[in-house]
Amino acid sequence: MKFFLVFIISWFSIAYANEAQDRTNSITKNLRCLVCEGQSVYESNSDFAKDIKTFVSKKIKEKNTDEDIYEFLISKYGEEIILNPDFSNKFIFLWIAPILFFLIGIFFIFRRSNEIR
Amino acid sequence: MYLKKGFKILSLILASIIIFYFFYYSLFQEKKLNPKVMIGSQMPNLQSKTLYKNKVLSLSNIVSNEKFVVNIFASWCVPCKIEHPILIQLKNSKIKIIGINYKDNQKNAKAFIEKYQNPFEKVLIDSDGALSIQLGAFGVPETFLVDKNFTIIAKHIGPIDNNFVKKVINLK
Amino acid sequence: MIGTKIMASNFANGVLILSIFFSFLSNLFFFQKKFNLSIRLFNFSSTLIIFTFLLLIYFFYSSNFSIAAVYENSHTLKPIFYKIAGTWGNHEGSLLLFIVIIAVYGSLFSILFNKAESEKFKSWVIFFQNNLFLIFLIFLITTSNPFDIIIPRPIEGLGLNPILQDPLLVIHPPFLYLGYVGFSLTLSLVLSGLVNKNLNSNWAIISWPWVMIAWVFLTIGITLGSVWAYYELGWGGYWFWDPVENASLMPWLAGTALIHSMLVLKLKNQMKSWTSLLAIITFSFSLLGTFLVRSGVLNSVHAFANDPDRGVFILMIIFIITLSSLIIHILFSEKNKPITNFFLSKESFVNLNNLFLLFFLFVVLLGTIYPIILSIFDQTISVGPVYYNTILAPFVFIFLILMSLGPLLKWSNKIKLQALYIYIFIFILCLVLSIIIIVLSNSYDLILFLGIASSLFLIFSILSEIYKGSIRIKPFYLPRLLSHMGVGIFFLSIFLNSYYSYTKDFEIKINETKNFDNLSLKFVDHSIGKIENYLEMKTKFEIRSGKEVFNLEPSVRKYFQPNQITSETSIKPTFFSNYYLAINFPDSQSIILGARYYYNYLIHGIWLGLLLIIFGGFLSVFKKRI
């Protein structure tokens, strides 16, 4: 389990690389363009996405933390503007269920194997 | 043997009824944009330059202790022309309408208002979309109904219709 | 003149109804055990439906706007190519294509499969295929008739979504359909095998090419979609975990699992019940894909119809087909003798393969429908790419390693560990190589390291297998070697691509030059022109990257009706990478242009990998034995 945590943390550290300008990018990559189809704000060219991009970079210049920005946008647009799920309660099933699925499968395969029997 | 198969089939049918219902339900859900979030929350006290006087005003300078309507518009927006007569109608019923001029050329905006009459009490300029974001808006046109306590009562995405007018008139 | 046009519509409708009639008759004769006649009637019915499809193509070609589907989706000014493509660029036409493909697969099977002793089996296959055909045909004629008429005849059509006017997007749906719908025949084969109790090695040999060809088409379809997303959507990506993409990936994963379990059935006469279950799952997910795309449950570039009633109909069809197939499976599937395998044998590795593929399927399914599940509890959330990448990555590594080892093992027998020593050596070599790559490129990252190592291991183990057999490579193994090699190259490229590519966002004025490390971009020239139904802004940039100097000329289009902006990217390919530039439509009053520059490393590798997978699968269709 610890092993997986290392994975996940290193993965996130890539996704949220920290360079000055890149902070805007990492935030907008994690925001869903609500008027587009399956794109993040970062990827989209729509007016909506452009506004959010401008807004986020302005907020960063005003020394707001990432949390402040997320919180503000959630209060305006709802949770669905956050593109990527975290490990909070409402997503727990999303992370746990596949692992359970896999473990049950492994159990069945091992039960079939000669050596183990 | 047959009992076991019968049991399997029965549970299969039960499971599929549940799954069917789930997809069926999702078919009839509101999907597109979710205007619910802002409703019931406090209207942000927007602050910006106005279109005609070029001085900074905030909402609370313009209206106090009365219901009002906030309308996001732009001269380049086609549906805005469609809803314009309804805005005029609202204005004639003595409702104050505050326009938010979204990412527009000021000349064009003024020309637009002159051509189609002015329904707005005041027009705040939203040059970079920041005001719209404070309103949780997705684009133009969008219209908000705010009561005298500055609480957002209704939000309409796209050109407003007579239903919205009724809501405005019926609000105390 | 108007009279003849109306007659055209009536005529087409008449043929449709006739087709339904003969399809009914085919069922009738089947129950009277007149198998030959039943098959012939099915073939006649499918000929009629193919004819109606050709008719529809002709109506689109001749811009016959008295036909509703033509009026709504075509325009006289459209180029011939897009006029014809418009036939399947809408809900009604694509559904007709769907039915045509069911018919073609069924008829081809009835023509190509001629074994006197299996006549009963064959007629059952056609019976099931005929009923799938019939269900969708009734759906077509009741809710989405492409030949609905408009009186009076409009003078001009409404046009086609501009984003769909792209050659790749024209051939992408037919290939997807040939894949999705191809699995309908797989289902019929399985159901017939179950009912006739002959789901055995022989069945697997008969069915193999039909399953493989559907799988190959589906793979091509997904690849085309991905290539299109890469050069058209303008942000350098090739896969964005969009629910609609996921919908096509799910049957692919199930189908891939099916192919591998069919191998066991073919060679060892095992996994009968499981294989038939997988076939049912595969076609069900194909249908679910259609449902997700067509019903408007999702809002997406791909969704045509936002009509919940149609969605209900499709949903009912899915449940009727899936439920009745599963009931047949429960009633007829033979009880497995409890079989045990050695852990280090091919059988248990095929089991593992199935587990991993179904696990991937489960993740994709869950991620796709989780927002729908939570919406029932009035929560609105999104599940973005980070979820899929995070949860899939560790499993992909293990999967790749198992994939390298699996084919080296033996059927129903333990392998001596000594035989694997050479591969342990290769594995260590791969680890060392990955460390070298990581140190040289100065990007210390665990995921990258494991990604490179595991995909290199797959590539090298296949190379060593080829080397060992170099004197006479058995054509027998060639499809597998090619496809697995493709998978290795595919994943290696994905990992390298995601770490060594970079993006620069910038805003630029004309004649300005932007400098990044060893890259400079100069905005040289631009022009704006009005073309047909859009405004196009063309630009020219001069790029210096290291020693290379070249021009990129991206443009953006602003369509008027519907109001939509599309971006035409400009790509300069080199052997290892793509230089890629996309621009934004500038705001009305500003002269500053927003642009995004990508250095896309090894993107060719991804396409090459996919090509190899497809080619391997294609060879396998024609493999005589096994």
Short mmCIF file of C-alpha atoms in Angstrom, two decimals, chain B residues 67-171:
data_model
loop_
_atom_site.label_atom_id
_atom_site.label_comp_id
_atom_site.label_asym_id
_atom_site.label_seq_id
_atom_site.Cartn_x
_atom_site.Cartn_y
_atom_site.Cartn_z
CA LYS B 67 -35.54 43.97 -6.27
CA PHE B 68 -33.54 44.25 -9.46
CA VAL B 69 -32.30 42.32 -12.47
CA VAL B 70 -28.74 41.84 -13.63
CA ASN B 71 -28.25 41.08 -17.32
CA ILE B 72 -25.00 40.08 -18.96
CA PHE B 73 -24.94 41.15 -22.62
CA ALA B 74 -22.64 42.03 -25.49
CA SER B 75 -23.20 43.75 -28.81
CA TRP B 76 -21.71 40.76 -30.68
CA CYS B 77 -24.08 38.30 -29.07
CA VAL B 78 -26.96 37.25 -31.30
CA PRO B 79 -29.37 35.86 -28.65
CA CYS B 80 -29.00 39.17 -26.76
CA LYS B 81 -30.90 40.87 -29.57
CA ILE B 82 -33.70 38.35 -29.17
CA GLU B 83 -34.20 39.05 -25.49
CA HIS B 84 -33.81 42.81 -25.80
CA PRO B 85 -37.53 43.61 -26.24
CA ILE B 86 -38.27 41.65 -23.07
CA LEU B 87 -35.72 43.70 -21.17
CA ILE B 88 -37.41 46.86 -22.44
CA GLN B 89 -40.73 45.46 -21.28
CA LEU B 90 -39.24 44.84 -17.83
CA LYS B 91 -37.88 48.33 -17.68
CA ASN B 92 -41.30 49.71 -18.52
CA SER B 93 -42.68 47.82 -15.52
CA LYS B 94 -40.33 49.89 -13.37
CA ILE B 95 -37.81 47.15 -12.73
CA LYS B 96 -34.23 48.31 -12.45
CA ILE B 97 -31.92 46.40 -14.77
CA ILE B 98 -28.18 46.54 -14.38
CA GLY B 99 -26.34 45.59 -17.53
CA ILE B 100 -22.99 43.85 -17.48
CA ASN B 101 -21.29 44.53 -20.79
CA TYR B 102 -19.25 41.41 -21.39
CA LYS B 103 -15.95 41.68 -23.31
CA ASP B 104 -17.16 44.25 -25.75
CA ASN B 105 -15.94 47.19 -27.72
CA GLN B 106 -17.39 50.27 -25.96
CA LYS B 107 -18.36 51.99 -29.20
CA ASN B 108 -20.22 48.91 -30.40
CA ALA B 109 -21.91 48.53 -27.03
CA LYS B 110 -23.16 52.12 -27.11
CA ALA B 111 -24.32 51.73 -30.70
CA PHE B 112 -26.14 48.52 -29.76
CA ILE B 113 -27.97 50.24 -26.90
CA GLU B 114 -28.86 53.26 -29.03
CA LYS B 115 -30.19 51.11 -31.81
CA TYR B 116 -32.40 48.91 -29.66
CA GLN B 117 -33.28 51.41 -26.85
CA ASN B 118 -31.72 51.41 -23.43
CA PRO B 119 -33.33 49.13 -20.84
CA PHE B 120 -30.47 49.52 -18.36
CA GLU B 121 -30.32 51.65 -15.24
CA LYS B 122 -26.55 51.49 -15.42
CA VAL B 123 -24.11 49.42 -17.44
CA LEU B 124 -21.00 48.05 -15.76
CA ILE B 125 -18.08 47.19 -18.01
CA ASP B 126 -16.69 43.67 -17.74
CA SER B 127 -13.61 43.90 -19.90
CA ASP B 128 -11.95 40.58 -18.98
CA GLY B 129 -14.83 38.43 -17.78
CA ALA B 130 -14.01 38.85 -14.09
CA LEU B 131 -17.46 40.18 -13.19
CA SER B 132 -19.09 37.26 -14.99
CA ILE B 133 -17.01 34.79 -13.03
CA GLN B 134 -18.10 36.42 -9.78
CA LEU B 135 -21.63 35.75 -10.95
CA GLY B 136 -20.85 32.17 -11.88
CA ALA B 137 -21.81 32.86 -15.48
CA PHE B 138 -21.05 30.59 -18.43
CA GLY B 139 -21.45 33.08 -21.25
CA VAL B 140 -23.82 35.65 -22.73
CA PRO B 141 -26.67 36.26 -22.29
CA GLU B 142 -27.37 35.41 -18.69
CA THR B 143 -29.83 37.07 -16.38
CA PHE B 144 -30.17 37.15 -12.60
CA LEU B 145 -33.09 38.14 -10.44
CA VAL B 146 -32.06 39.62 -7.08
CA ASP B 147 -34.37 40.51 -4.20
CA LYS B 148 -34.10 43.56 -1.96
CA ASN B 149 -31.82 41.72 0.47
CA PHE B 150 -29.33 41.13 -2.33
CA THR B 151 -30.13 37.42 -2.49
CA ILE B 152 -30.13 35.75 -5.90
CA ILE B 153 -33.60 34.34 -6.52
CA ALA B 154 -33.33 33.06 -10.07
CA LYS B 155 -30.80 32.64 -12.80
CA HIS B 156 -31.51 32.22 -16.48
CA ILE B 157 -29.03 30.97 -19.07
CA GLY B 158 -29.70 32.12 -22.62
CA PRO B 159 -32.29 34.67 -23.77
CA ILE B 160 -34.97 35.29 -21.16
CA ASP B 161 -38.62 34.59 -21.84
CA ASN B 162 -41.99 35.55 -20.41
CA ASN B 163 -41.68 32.98 -17.63
CA PHE B 164 -38.74 34.89 -16.31
CA VAL B 165 -40.66 38.15 -16.56
CA LYS B 166 -43.44 36.59 -14.49
CA LYS B 167 -40.93 35.56 -11.84
CA VAL B 168 -39.63 39.12 -11.71
CA ILE B 169 -43.05 40.69 -11.48
CA ASN B 170 -44.28 38.23 -8.84
CA LEU B 171 -41.31 38.76 -6.57
#
